PDB file of C-alpha atoms in Angstrom:
ATOM      1  CA  MET A  97    -211.501-141.399 128.801  1.00 93.00           C
ATOM      2  CA  ILE A  98    -211.619-139.195 125.685  1.00 95.00           C
ATOM      3  CA  TYR A  99    -210.531-140.411 122.252  1.00 96.00           C
ATOM      4  CA  CYS A 100    -209.138-137.783 119.889  1.00 96.00           C
ATOM      5  CA  VAL A 101    -209.015-138.725 116.196  1.00 94.00           C
ATOM      6  CA  GLU A 102    -206.922-136.140 114.304  1.00 93.00           C
ATOM      7  CA  ASP A 103    -204.409-136.839 111.514  1.00 91.00           C
ATOM      8  CA  ASP A 104    -202.370-133.647 112.006  1.00 91.00           C
ATOM      9  CA  ASP A 105    -199.692-134.652 114.527  1.00 93.00           C
ATOM     10  CA  SER A 106    -199.069-131.158 115.919  1.00 93.00           C
ATOM     11  CA  ILE A 107    -202.778-130.406 116.420  1.00 93.00           C
ATOM     12  CA  ARG A 108    -203.448-133.818 117.943  1.00 93.00           C
ATOM     13  CA  GLU A 109    -200.527-133.518 120.355  1.00 95.00           C
ATOM     14  CA  LEU A 110    -201.700-130.056 121.459  1.00 95.00           C
ATOM     15  CA  MET A 111    -205.263-131.333 121.986  1.00 94.00           C
ATOM     16  CA  VAL A 112    -204.040-134.318 124.000  1.00 95.00           C
ATOM     17  CA  TYR A 113    -201.693-132.140 126.087  1.00 95.00           C
ATOM     18  CA  THR A 114    -204.447-129.601 126.849  1.00 95.00           C
ATOM     19  CA  LEU A 115    -206.977-132.246 127.822  1.00 94.00           C
ATOM     20  CA  ARG A 116    -204.537-133.995 130.140  1.00 94.00           C
ATOM     21  CA  ALA A 117    -203.642-130.665 131.715  1.00 93.00           C
ATOM     22  CA  SER A 118    -207.381-130.111 132.257  1.00 92.00           C
ATOM     23  CA  GLY A 119    -207.710-133.373 134.159  1.00 92.00           C
ATOM     24  CA  PHE A 120    -208.995-135.692 131.436  1.00 93.00           C
ATOM     25  CA  GLU A 121    -207.709-139.098 130.453  1.00 93.00           C
ATOM     26  CA  VAL A 122    -207.154-139.002 126.693  1.00 95.00           C
ATOM     27  CA  ARG A 123    -205.731-141.052 123.847  1.00 94.00           C
ATOM     28  CA  GLY A 124    -204.935-139.730 120.379  1.00 95.00           C
ATOM     29  CA  PHE A 125    -205.270-141.519 117.046  1.00 94.00           C
ATOM     30  CA  GLN A 126    -204.153-140.424 113.595  1.00 92.00           C
ATOM     31  CA  ASP A 127    -206.639-142.459 111.561  1.00 92.00           C
ATOM     32  CA  ALA A 128    -209.748-144.630 111.683  1.00 92.00           C
ATOM     33  CA  SER A 129    -207.832-147.901 111.756  1.00 92.00           C
ATOM     34  CA  ALA A 130    -206.070-147.102 115.022  1.00 90.00           C
ATOM     35  CA  PHE A 131    -209.308-145.772 116.504  1.00 93.00           C
ATOM     36  CA  TRP A 132    -211.362-148.877 115.691  1.00 93.00           C
ATOM     37  CA  ASN A 133    -208.656-151.158 117.080  1.00 91.00           C
ATOM     38  CA  ILE A 134    -208.800-149.530 120.517  1.00 91.00           C
ATOM     39  CA  MET A 135    -212.617-149.336 120.430  1.00 91.00           C
ATOM     40  CA  LYS A 136    -212.648-153.143 120.603  1.00 87.00           C
ATOM     41  CA  GLU A 137    -210.966-152.900 124.001  1.00 86.00           C
ATOM     42  CA  LYS A 138    -212.576-149.915 125.709  1.00 87.00           C
ATOM     43  CA  LYS A 139    -215.381-147.441 125.092  1.00 90.00           C
ATOM     44  CA  PRO A 140    -214.587-143.772 125.721  1.00 93.00           C
ATOM     45  CA  GLU A 141    -216.770-141.222 127.468  1.00 92.00           C
ATOM     46  CA  LEU A 142    -216.497-138.921 124.442  1.00 95.00           C
ATOM     47  CA  VAL A 143    -214.919-138.843 120.971  1.00 95.00           C
ATOM     48  CA  LEU A 144    -213.315-135.795 119.351  1.00 95.00           C
ATOM     49  CA  LEU A 145    -213.506-136.573 115.659  1.00 93.00           C
ATOM     50  CA  ASP A 146    -211.991-134.689 112.718  1.00 91.00           C
ATOM     51  CA  ILE A 147    -214.046-134.864 109.521  1.00 89.00           C
ATOM     52  CA  MET A 148    -211.077-134.823 107.148  1.00 86.00           C
ATOM     53  CA  LEU A 149    -209.071-137.991 107.807  1.00 89.00           C
ATOM     54  CA  PRO A 150    -206.947-140.227 105.573  1.00 88.00           C
ATOM     55  CA  GLY A 151    -208.779-143.369 104.510  1.00 88.00           C
ATOM     56  CA  GLU A 152    -212.107-143.504 106.311  1.00 90.00           C
ATOM     57  CA  ASP A 153    -213.393-139.995 107.027  1.00 89.00           C
ATOM     58  CA  GLY A 154    -215.018-138.699 110.196  1.00 89.00           C
ATOM     59  CA  ILE A 155    -218.585-138.797 108.875  1.00 90.00           C
ATOM     60  CA  SER A 156    -218.240-142.495 108.046  1.00 91.00           C
ATOM     61  CA  ILE A 157    -216.841-143.203 111.523  1.00 93.00           C
ATOM     62  CA  LEU A 158    -219.693-141.246 113.120  1.00 92.00           C
ATOM     63  CA  LYS A 159    -222.365-143.137 111.170  1.00 92.00           C
ATOM     64  CA  LYS A 160    -220.860-146.480 112.229  1.00 92.00           C
ATOM     65  CA  LEU A 161    -220.821-145.387 115.866  1.00 92.00           C
ATOM     66  CA  ARG A 162    -224.467-144.364 115.711  1.00 90.00           C
ATOM     67  CA  ALA A 163    -225.487-147.555 113.891  1.00 89.00           C
ATOM     68  CA  SER A 164    -224.284-149.859 116.679  1.00 87.00           C
ATOM     69  CA  PRO A 165    -226.267-150.293 119.937  1.00 84.00           C
ATOM     70  CA  VAL A 166    -222.907-150.680 121.706  1.00 85.00           C
ATOM     71  CA  THR A 167    -221.572-147.260 120.695  1.00 89.00           C
ATOM     72  CA  GLU A 168    -224.599-145.202 119.639  1.00 88.00           C
ATOM     73  CA  ASP A 169    -224.795-143.310 122.933  1.00 88.00           C
ATOM     74  CA  ILE A 170    -221.146-142.161 122.976  1.00 91.00           C
ATOM     75  CA  PRO A 171    -221.047-138.331 122.694  1.00 93.00           C
ATOM     76  CA  VAL A 172    -219.176-137.127 119.608  1.00 93.00           C
ATOM     77  CA  ILE A 173    -217.810-133.643 118.881  1.00 93.00           C
ATOM     78  CA  MET A 174    -216.863-133.081 115.234  1.00 90.00           C
ATOM     79  CA  ALA A 175    -214.013-130.840 114.082  1.00 87.00           C
ATOM     80  CA  THR A 176    -215.028-129.139 110.829  1.00 82.00           C
ATOM     81  CA  ALA A 177    -213.358-126.755 108.408  1.00 73.00           C
ATOM     82  CA  LYS A 178    -213.877-123.073 109.159  1.00 57.00           C
ATOM     83  CA  ASP A 179    -217.012-121.589 107.550  1.00 59.00           C
ATOM     84  CA  SER A 180    -218.068-125.027 106.244  1.00 62.00           C
ATOM     85  CA  GLU A 181    -221.756-125.027 107.140  1.00 66.00           C
ATOM     86  CA  TYR A 182    -222.296-128.077 104.913  1.00 61.00           C
ATOM     87  CA  ASP A 183    -219.872-130.229 106.940  1.00 64.00           C
ATOM     88  CA  THR A 184    -221.389-128.960 110.179  1.00 68.00           C
ATOM     89  CA  VAL A 185    -224.966-129.782 109.141  1.00 75.00           C
ATOM     90  CA  ILE A 186    -224.002-133.198 107.766  1.00 75.00           C
ATOM     91  CA  GLY A 187    -222.174-134.020 110.989  1.00 74.00           C
ATOM     92  CA  LEU A 188    -225.054-132.954 113.227  1.00 78.00           C
ATOM     93  CA  ASP A 189    -227.630-134.682 111.031  1.00 77.00           C
ATOM     94  CA  SER A 190    -225.530-137.846 111.285  1.00 79.00           C
ATOM     95  CA  GLY A 191    -225.704-137.751 115.059  1.00 84.00           C
ATOM     96  CA  ALA A 192    -222.864-135.526 116.292  1.00 87.00           C
ATOM     97  CA  ASP A 193    -223.536-133.826 119.625  1.00 89.00           C
ATOM     98  CA  ASP A 194    -221.539-130.662 118.932  1.00 88.00           C
ATOM     99  CA  TYR A 195    -218.890-129.265 116.601  1.00 86.00           C
ATOM    100  CA  LEU A 196    -215.720-127.184 116.624  1.00 88.00           C
ATOM    101  CA  SER A 197    -214.767-125.034 113.643  1.00 85.00           C
ATOM    102  CA  LYS A 198    -211.055-125.060 112.796  1.00 85.00           C
ATOM    103  CA  PRO A 199    -208.978-123.300 113.877  1.00 85.00           C
ATOM    104  CA  PHE A 200    -210.406-123.463 117.394  1.00 88.00           C
ATOM    105  CA  GLY A 201    -208.970-122.441 120.739  1.00 91.00           C
ATOM    106  CA  MET A 202    -207.952-125.133 123.215  1.00 94.00           C
ATOM    107  CA  MET A 203    -210.007-123.576 126.009  1.00 92.00           C
ATOM    108  CA  GLU A 204    -213.069-123.517 123.749  1.00 91.00           C
ATOM    109  CA  MET A 205    -212.494-127.220 123.100  1.00 94.00           C
ATOM    110  CA  VAL A 206    -212.331-127.990 126.824  1.00 94.00           C
ATOM    111  CA  SER A 207    -215.455-125.906 127.495  1.00 92.00           C
ATOM    112  CA  ARG A 208    -217.481-127.685 124.813  1.00 90.00           C
ATOM    113  CA  ILE A 209    -216.334-131.105 126.001  1.00 93.00           C
ATOM    114  CA  LYS A 210    -217.420-130.318 129.561  1.00 92.00           C
ATOM    115  CA  ALA A 211    -220.801-129.042 128.318  1.00 90.00           C
ATOM    116  CA  VAL A 212    -221.459-132.153 126.214  1.00 91.00           C
ATOM    117  CA  LEU A 213    -220.421-134.466 129.068  1.00 90.00           C
ATOM    118  CA  ARG A 214    -222.771-132.629 131.439  1.00 86.00           C
ATOM    119  CA  ARG A 215    -225.666-133.050 129.023  1.00 82.00           C
ATOM    120  CA  SER A 216    -224.937-136.686 128.274  1.00 78.00           C
ATOM    121  CA  THR A 217    -224.304-137.963 131.818  1.00 69.00           C
ATOM    122  CA  PRO A 218    -227.460-139.595 133.181  1.00 60.00           C
ATOM    123  CA  LYS A 219    -228.581-138.096 136.460  1.00 48.00           C
ATOM    124  CA  LYS A 220    -229.426-140.415 139.327  1.00 47.00           C
ATOM    125  CA  LYS A 221    -232.801-140.792 141.015  1.00 50.00           C
ATOM    126  CA  GLN A 222    -234.737-139.091 138.271  1.00 60.00           C
ATOM    127  CA  LYS A 223    -238.311-139.884 137.447  1.00 76.00           C
ATOM    128  CA  LEU A 224    -239.948-141.923 134.743  1.00 86.00           C
ATOM    129  CA  ILE A 225    -241.672-139.746 132.160  1.00 90.00           C
ATOM    130  CA  GLN A 226    -244.512-141.398 130.276  1.00 91.00           C
ATOM    131  CA  CYS A 227    -246.863-140.512 127.455  1.00 92.00           C
ATOM    132  CA  GLY A 228    -249.078-143.339 126.314  1.00 90.00           C
ATOM    133  CA  ARG A 229    -246.884-146.366 125.670  1.00 92.00           C
ATOM    134  CA  ILE A 230    -243.676-144.304 125.495  1.00 95.00           C
ATOM    135  CA  VAL A 231    -241.627-144.336 128.725  1.00 94.00           C
ATOM    136  CA  VAL A 232    -238.496-142.242 129.235  1.00 93.00           C
ATOM    137  CA  ASP A 233    -236.327-143.326 132.183  1.00 90.00           C
ATOM    138  CA  GLU A 234    -234.148-140.329 133.071  1.00 85.00           C
ATOM    139  CA  GLY A 235    -232.052-142.261 135.572  1.00 80.00           C
ATOM    140  CA  LYS A 236    -231.122-145.000 133.107  1.00 82.00           C
ATOM    141  CA  HIS A 237    -231.246-142.642 130.100  1.00 85.00           C
ATOM    142  CA  THR A 238    -233.412-145.145 128.228  1.00 90.00           C
ATOM    143  CA  VAL A 239    -236.626-145.176 126.208  1.00 93.00           C
ATOM    144  CA  THR A 240    -239.100-148.042 125.947  1.00 94.00           C
ATOM    145  CA  VAL A 241    -242.196-148.538 123.815  1.00 93.00           C
ATOM    146  CA  ASN A 242    -244.560-151.287 124.998  1.00 89.00           C
ATOM    147  CA  ASP A 243    -241.743-152.449 127.336  1.00 88.00           C
ATOM    148  CA  ARG A 244    -239.409-152.806 124.348  1.00 92.00           C
ATOM    149  CA  ARG A 245    -236.115-150.894 124.491  1.00 93.00           C
ATOM    150  CA  VAL A 246    -235.687-148.276 121.759  1.00 93.00           C
ATOM    151  CA  PHE A 247    -232.115-147.191 121.049  1.00 92.00           C
ATOM    152  CA  LEU A 248    -231.753-143.461 120.392  1.00 92.00           C
ATOM    153  CA  THR A 249    -228.856-141.088 119.817  1.00 91.00           C
ATOM    154  CA  LEU A 250    -228.312-138.379 122.425  1.00 89.00           C
ATOM    155  CA  LYS A 251    -230.075-135.724 120.340  1.00 91.00           C
ATOM    156  CA  GLU A 252    -233.004-138.045 119.542  1.00 93.00           C
ATOM    157  CA  TYR A 253    -233.316-138.812 123.257  1.00 93.00           C
ATOM    158  CA  GLU A 254    -233.264-135.136 124.256  1.00 93.00           C
ATOM    159  CA  LEU A 255    -235.782-134.250 121.552  1.00 95.00           C
ATOM    160  CA  LEU A 256    -238.180-137.029 122.559  1.00 95.00           C
ATOM    161  CA  LYS A 257    -237.788-136.245 126.274  1.00 94.00           C
ATOM    162  CA  LEU A 258    -238.734-132.614 125.638  1.00 94.00           C
ATOM    163  CA  LEU A 259    -241.831-133.665 123.682  1.00 95.00           C
ATOM    164  CA  VAL A 260    -242.895-136.282 126.251  1.00 94.00           C
ATOM    165  CA  GLU A 261    -242.427-133.849 129.167  1.00 91.00           C
ATOM    166  CA  ASN A 262    -244.642-131.346 127.354  1.00 92.00           C
ATOM    167  CA  SER A 263    -247.223-133.653 125.818  1.00 90.00           C
ATOM    168  CA  GLY A 264    -249.777-131.722 123.789  1.00 91.00           C
ATOM    169  CA  GLN A 265    -247.650-128.567 123.548  1.00 92.00           C
ATOM    170  CA  VAL A 266    -246.728-127.365 120.070  1.00 94.00           C
ATOM    171  CA  PHE A 267    -243.059-126.464 119.517  1.00 94.00           C
ATOM    172  CA  THR A 268    -241.748-124.487 116.569  1.00 93.00           C
ATOM    173  CA  ARG A 269    -238.687-125.859 114.786  1.00 91.00           C
ATOM    174  CA  ASP A 270    -236.665-122.885 116.005  1.00 89.00           C
ATOM    175  CA  ILE A 271    -237.560-123.573 119.642  1.00 91.00           C
ATOM    176  CA  LEU A 272    -236.724-127.274 119.276  1.00 92.00           C
ATOM    177  CA  LEU A 273    -233.428-126.381 117.616  1.00 89.00           C
ATOM    178  CA  ALA A 274    -232.468-123.958 120.380  1.00 88.00           C
ATOM    179  CA  SER A 275    -233.616-126.281 123.184  1.00 89.00           C
ATOM    180  CA  VAL A 276    -231.863-129.426 121.960  1.00 89.00           C
ATOM    181  CA  TRP A 277    -228.939-128.180 119.850  1.00 86.00           C
ATOM    182  CA  GLY A 278    -228.255-124.908 121.662  1.00 80.00           C
ATOM    183  CA  ALA A 279    -228.824-121.247 120.889  1.00 62.00           C
ATOM    184  CA  ASP A 280    -225.472-120.940 119.093  1.00 66.00           C
ATOM    185  CA  PHE A 281    -226.227-123.679 116.563  1.00 65.00           C
ATOM    186  CA  VAL A 282    -225.795-122.248 113.048  1.00 59.00           C
ATOM    187  CA  GLY A 283    -227.404-125.006 110.962  1.00 64.00           C
ATOM    188  CA  GLU A 284    -230.825-125.169 109.378  1.00 71.00           C
ATOM    189  CA  THR A 285    -234.156-126.138 110.939  1.00 72.00           C
ATOM    190  CA  ARG A 286    -234.259-129.163 108.637  1.00 83.00           C
ATOM    191  CA  THR A 287    -231.996-130.779 111.232  1.00 88.00           C
ATOM    192  CA  VAL A 288    -235.122-130.985 113.422  1.00 91.00           C
ATOM    193  CA  ASP A 289    -237.134-132.545 110.577  1.00 92.00           C
ATOM    194  CA  VAL A 290    -234.455-135.197 110.039  1.00 92.00           C
ATOM    195  CA  HIS A 291    -234.427-136.162 113.719  1.00 94.00           C
ATOM    196  CA  ILE A 292    -238.231-136.183 113.939  1.00 95.00           C
ATOM    197  CA  GLY A 293    -238.253-138.564 110.967  1.00 94.00           C
ATOM    198  CA  THR A 294    -235.801-140.983 112.591  1.00 94.00           C
ATOM    199  CA  LEU A 295    -237.687-140.781 115.897  1.00 95.00           C
ATOM    200  CA  ARG A 296    -240.967-141.712 114.225  1.00 94.00           C
ATOM    201  CA  THR A 297    -239.294-144.699 112.607  1.00 95.00           C
ATOM    202  CA  LYS A 298    -237.610-145.910 115.797  1.00 95.00           C
ATOM    203  CA  LEU A 299    -240.771-145.500 117.881  1.00 94.00           C
ATOM    204  CA  ASP A 300    -242.522-147.869 115.454  1.00 91.00           C
ATOM    205  CA  GLU A 301    -246.254-148.036 116.238  1.00 90.00           C
ATOM    206  CA  CYS A 302    -245.956-145.010 118.547  1.00 94.00           C
ATOM    207  CA  GLY A 303    -244.232-142.910 115.907  1.00 93.00           C
ATOM    208  CA  ASN A 304    -247.562-141.456 114.804  1.00 93.00           C
ATOM    209  CA  MET A 305    -247.926-139.822 118.220  1.00 94.00           C
ATOM    210  CA  ILE A 306    -245.502-137.159 116.978  1.00 95.00           C
ATOM    211  CA  LYS A 307    -247.770-134.838 115.061  1.00 95.00           C
ATOM    212  CA  THR A 308    -246.785-132.248 112.469  1.00 94.00           C
ATOM    213  CA  VAL A 309    -248.546-128.937 113.037  1.00 93.00           C
ATOM    214  CA  ARG A 310    -248.566-127.432 109.568  1.00 90.00           C
ATOM    215  CA  GLY A 311    -246.839-124.081 109.359  1.00 87.00           C
ATOM    216  CA  VAL A 312    -245.712-124.253 112.984  1.00 89.00           C
ATOM    217  CA  GLY A 313    -243.750-127.314 114.085  1.00 93.00           C
ATOM    218  CA  TYR A 314    -244.356-130.491 116.084  1.00 95.00           C
ATOM    219  CA  LYS A 315    -246.067-131.875 119.166  1.00 95.00           C
ATOM    220  CA  LEU A 316    -246.397-135.219 120.913  1.00 95.00           C
ATOM    221  CA  GLU A 317    -250.029-136.224 121.265  1.00 90.00           C
ATOM    222  CA  GLY A 318    -250.831-138.883 123.864  1.00 80.00           C
ATOM    223  CA  PRO A 319    -254.169-140.474 124.710  1.00 72.00           C
ATOM    224  CA  GLU A 320    -254.852-137.714 127.231  1.00 61.00           C
ATOM    225  CA  ASN A 321    -254.576-135.100 124.445  1.00 57.00           C
ATOM    226  CA  GLU A 322    -256.988-136.762 122.057  1.00 52.00           C
ATOM    227  CA  GLN A 323    -260.408-135.221 121.653  1.00 45.00           C
TER     228      GLN A 323
END
């Protein structure tokens, strides 16, 4: 099920029609109030969220989704104004998984939705990846520190997984940006810094395992990497 939050009736109806024709279940909402009401009943697989909405805007909705353990892992694609890099960066820094710049083509929308769903669907029978006291369970799409569950957004999870899989390897901000956000991402490398900061906080006592390599980027340093 995909939820589409768009206040323009004609655009919303076209999005809903296209998604249904592409084989998706979808429901459309014109504002935050209607969206939150249905969220109490059923979680979607993905949310298409316009930034400019009457009443509560898309950024506020996104932040609330990411703040709750119940909804923080739901993939969100933001619809932003054309050429508005500020809105795009704010959305991605707030936890959006991708964005569409208005006006966008319906086939581009479908393509991006499929790509985000592929990235966010946990794969079965995958291994545990561990570095020190940090354990990433690919099958369950979870992270634990000292056997305590740590709740991460999709981008935080992908960023940490990359670092854990390559413990001791130094990554530039540009490489991290391309690997986690995609080569076509147009925002700034500070997006990486923001996510590294939140990761360090959420990992608590293991947050200091993420090391800043001055003038280069970041690495995850486990016990096996210490001299």
